[in-house]
Amino acid sequence: MADVTITVRDNGNLKVEGPVTVLDGQGRAFPVPEGQAVFLCRCGHSNTKPFCDGSHRGAGFQSQVRATEADPG
Ligand code: FES
């Protein structure tokens, strides 16, 4: 199984590292650069969803989530 790491970045996007395929709602793949990290918007302000375009900065998006020892399920 390939390793994929997703980092929830403070006040910003989701950084996805590893071999991933990003599909739209109809199952079509977005072009993603091979071997590079993908940055997914989690603020809702991007004009290039599902990808981050940096709009979170101008929007003042604030979110610092922290992992806990608790079971996420
Ligand atoms: S997280 Fe960057 S534009 Fe939404």
Coordinates of N, CA and C and ligand atoms in Angstrom, one line a residue:
M1 N 0.8 -1.2 0.0 CA 0.0 0.0 0.0 C 0.9 1.2 0.0
A2 N 0.5 2.2 -0.8 CA 1.3 3.4 -0.9 C 1.1 4.3 0.3
D3 N 2.1 5.0 0.7 CA 2.0 5.9 1.9 C 1.4 7.3 1.4
V4 N 0.4 7.7 2.0 CA -0.1 9.1 1.8 C -0.2 9.8 3.1
T5 N 0.3 11.0 3.2 CA 0.2 11.8 4.4 C -0.6 13.0 4.1
I6 N -1.5 13.3 5.0 CA -2.3 14.5 4.9 C -2.1 15.4 6.1
T7 N -1.6 16.6 5.9 CA -1.3 17.5 7.0 C -2.4 18.6 7.0
V8 N -3.0 18.8 8.2 CA -4.0 19.9 8.3 C -3.2 21.1 8.8
R9 N -3.0 22.0 7.8 CA -2.1 23.1 8.1 C -2.8 24.2 8.8
D10 N -2.1 24.8 9.8 CA -2.7 25.9 10.6 C -3.2 27.0 9.7
N11 N -4.4 27.4 9.9 CA -5.0 28.6 9.2 C -4.9 28.4 7.7
G12 N -4.9 27.2 7.2 CA -4.7 27.0 5.8 C -5.3 25.7 5.2
N13 N -4.6 25.2 4.3 CA -5.1 24.1 3.4 C -4.8 22.7 4.0
L14 N -5.2 21.7 3.3 CA -4.8 20.3 3.6 C -3.6 20.0 2.6
K15 N -2.5 19.6 3.1 CA -1.4 19.3 2.3 C -1.4 17.7 2.2
V16 N -1.5 17.3 0.9 CA -1.5 15.8 0.7 C -0.2 15.4 0.0
E17 N 0.5 14.5 0.6 CA 1.7 14.0 0.0 C 1.6 12.5 -0.2
G18 N 2.0 12.1 -1.4 CA 2.0 10.7 -1.8 C 1.2 10.6 -3.1
P19 N 1.2 9.4 -3.6 CA 0.5 9.2 -4.9 C -1.0 9.2 -4.7
V20 N -1.6 10.2 -5.1 CA -3.1 10.3 -4.9 C -3.8 10.7 -6.2
T21 N -5.0 10.3 -6.3 CA -5.9 10.7 -7.4 C -7.0 11.5 -6.8
V22 N -7.3 12.7 -7.4 CA -8.4 13.6 -6.9 C -9.5 13.6 -8.0
L23 N -10.7 13.1 -7.6 CA -11.8 12.9 -8.5 C -12.8 14.0 -8.2
D24 N -13.5 14.4 -9.3 CA -14.7 15.3 -9.1 C -15.9 14.4 -8.8
G25 N -17.1 15.1 -8.7 CA -18.3 14.4 -8.3 C -18.8 13.4 -9.4
Q26 N -18.2 13.5 -10.6 CA -18.6 12.5 -11.6 C -17.5 11.5 -11.9
G27 N -16.5 11.5 -11.0 CA -15.5 10.5 -11.1 C -14.4 10.8 -12.1
R28 N -14.3 12.0 -12.6 CA -13.2 12.4 -13.5 C -12.1 13.0 -12.6
A29 N -10.9 12.6 -13.1 CA -9.7 13.0 -12.4 C -9.2 14.4 -12.7
F30 N -8.9 15.2 -11.6 CA -8.2 16.4 -11.8 C -6.8 16.2 -12.2
P31 N -6.2 16.9 -13.0 CA -4.8 16.8 -13.3 C -4.0 17.2 -12.0
V32 N -3.1 16.4 -11.6 CA -2.3 16.7 -10.4 C -0.8 16.4 -10.8
P33 N 0.1 17.3 -10.4 CA 1.5 17.0 -10.8 C 2.0 15.8 -10.0
E34 N 2.6 14.9 -10.8 CA 3.2 13.7 -10.2 C 4.4 14.0 -9.4
G35 N 4.5 13.4 -8.2 CA 5.6 13.6 -7.4 C 5.6 14.9 -6.6
Q36 N 4.6 15.7 -6.6 CA 4.5 16.9 -5.9 C 3.3 16.8 -4.9
A37 N 3.4 17.6 -3.8 CA 2.3 17.7 -2.9 C 1.1 18.4 -3.5
V38 N -0.1 18.0 -3.1 CA -1.4 18.6 -3.5 C -1.9 19.4 -2.3
F39 N -2.4 20.6 -2.6 CA -3.0 21.4 -1.5 C -4.5 21.6 -1.7
L40 N -5.3 21.0 -0.8 CA -6.7 21.1 -0.9 C -7.3 22.2 0.0
C41 N -8.2 22.9 -0.6 CA -8.9 24.0 0.2 C -9.7 23.4 1.3
R42 N -9.7 24.0 2.4 CA -10.6 23.6 3.5 C -11.3 24.9 4.1
C43 N -11.1 26.0 3.5 CA -11.7 27.3 4.0 C -12.9 27.6 3.2
G44 N -13.1 27.1 2.0 CA -14.3 27.4 1.1 C -14.1 28.6 0.3
H45 N -13.0 29.3 0.3 CA -12.9 30.6 -0.4 C -12.1 30.4 -1.7
S46 N -11.5 29.3 -2.0 CA -10.7 29.1 -3.2 C -11.6 29.2 -4.5
N47 N -11.0 29.9 -5.5 CA -11.6 29.9 -6.8 C -11.2 28.8 -7.7
T48 N -10.3 27.9 -7.2 CA -9.9 26.7 -7.9 C -10.1 25.5 -7.1
K49 N -11.3 25.4 -6.5 CA -11.6 24.2 -5.7 C -11.6 23.0 -6.6
P50 N -11.1 21.9 -6.1 CA -10.9 21.6 -4.6 C -9.5 22.0 -4.2
F51 N -8.8 22.7 -5.0 CA -7.4 23.1 -4.7 C -7.3 24.5 -4.0
C52 N -6.4 24.7 -3.2 CA -6.1 25.9 -2.5 C -5.5 26.9 -3.5
D53 N -6.0 28.1 -3.5 CA -5.4 29.2 -4.3 C -4.8 30.3 -3.5
G54 N -4.7 30.1 -2.2 CA -4.2 31.1 -1.3 C -5.2 32.1 -0.8
S55 N -6.5 32.0 -1.2 CA -7.5 32.9 -0.8 C -7.8 32.8 0.7
H56 N -7.4 31.8 1.4 CA -7.6 31.7 2.8 C -6.9 32.8 3.6
R57 N -5.8 33.3 3.1 CA -5.1 34.4 3.7 C -5.9 35.6 3.7
G58 N -6.4 36.0 2.6 CA -7.2 37.3 2.5 C -8.6 37.1 3.2
A59 N -9.1 35.9 3.3 CA -10.3 35.7 4.0 C -10.2 35.7 5.5
G60 N -9.0 35.6 6.0 CA -8.7 35.6 7.4 C -9.1 34.2 8.0
F61 N -9.0 33.2 7.2 CA -9.4 31.8 7.7 C -8.5 31.5 8.9
Q62 N -9.2 31.1 10.0 CA -8.5 30.7 11.3 C -8.9 29.3 11.6
S63 N -8.0 28.4 11.7 CA -8.3 27.1 12.2 C -7.0 26.4 12.6
Q64 N -6.9 26.0 13.8 CA -5.7 25.2 14.2 C -6.2 24.0 14.9
V65 N -6.3 22.9 14.2 CA -6.8 21.7 14.8 C -5.6 20.9 15.3
R66 N -5.9 20.1 16.4 CA -4.8 19.3 17.0 C -5.3 17.9 17.2
A67 N -4.5 17.0 16.9 CA -4.8 15.6 17.1 C -4.8 15.3 18.6
T68 N -5.7 14.4 19.0 CA -5.8 13.9 20.4 C -5.6 12.4 20.4
E69 N -5.5 11.9 21.6 CA -5.3 10.5 21.8 C -6.7 9.8 21.6
A70 N -7.8 10.6 21.6 CA -9.1 9.9 21.5 C -9.3 9.2 20.2
D71 N -10.1 8.2 20.2 CA -10.5 7.5 19.0 C -11.4 8.4 18.2
P72 N -10.9 8.6 16.9 CA -11.7 9.5 16.0 C -13.1 8.9 15.6
G73 N -13.3 7.7 15.8 CA -14.6 7.1 15.4 C -15.5 7.1 16.5
Ligands
FES1 S1 -7.5 26.7 2.2 FE1 -6.5 28.0 0.8 S2 -8.0 28.9 -0.4 FE2 -9.1 27.7 1.0

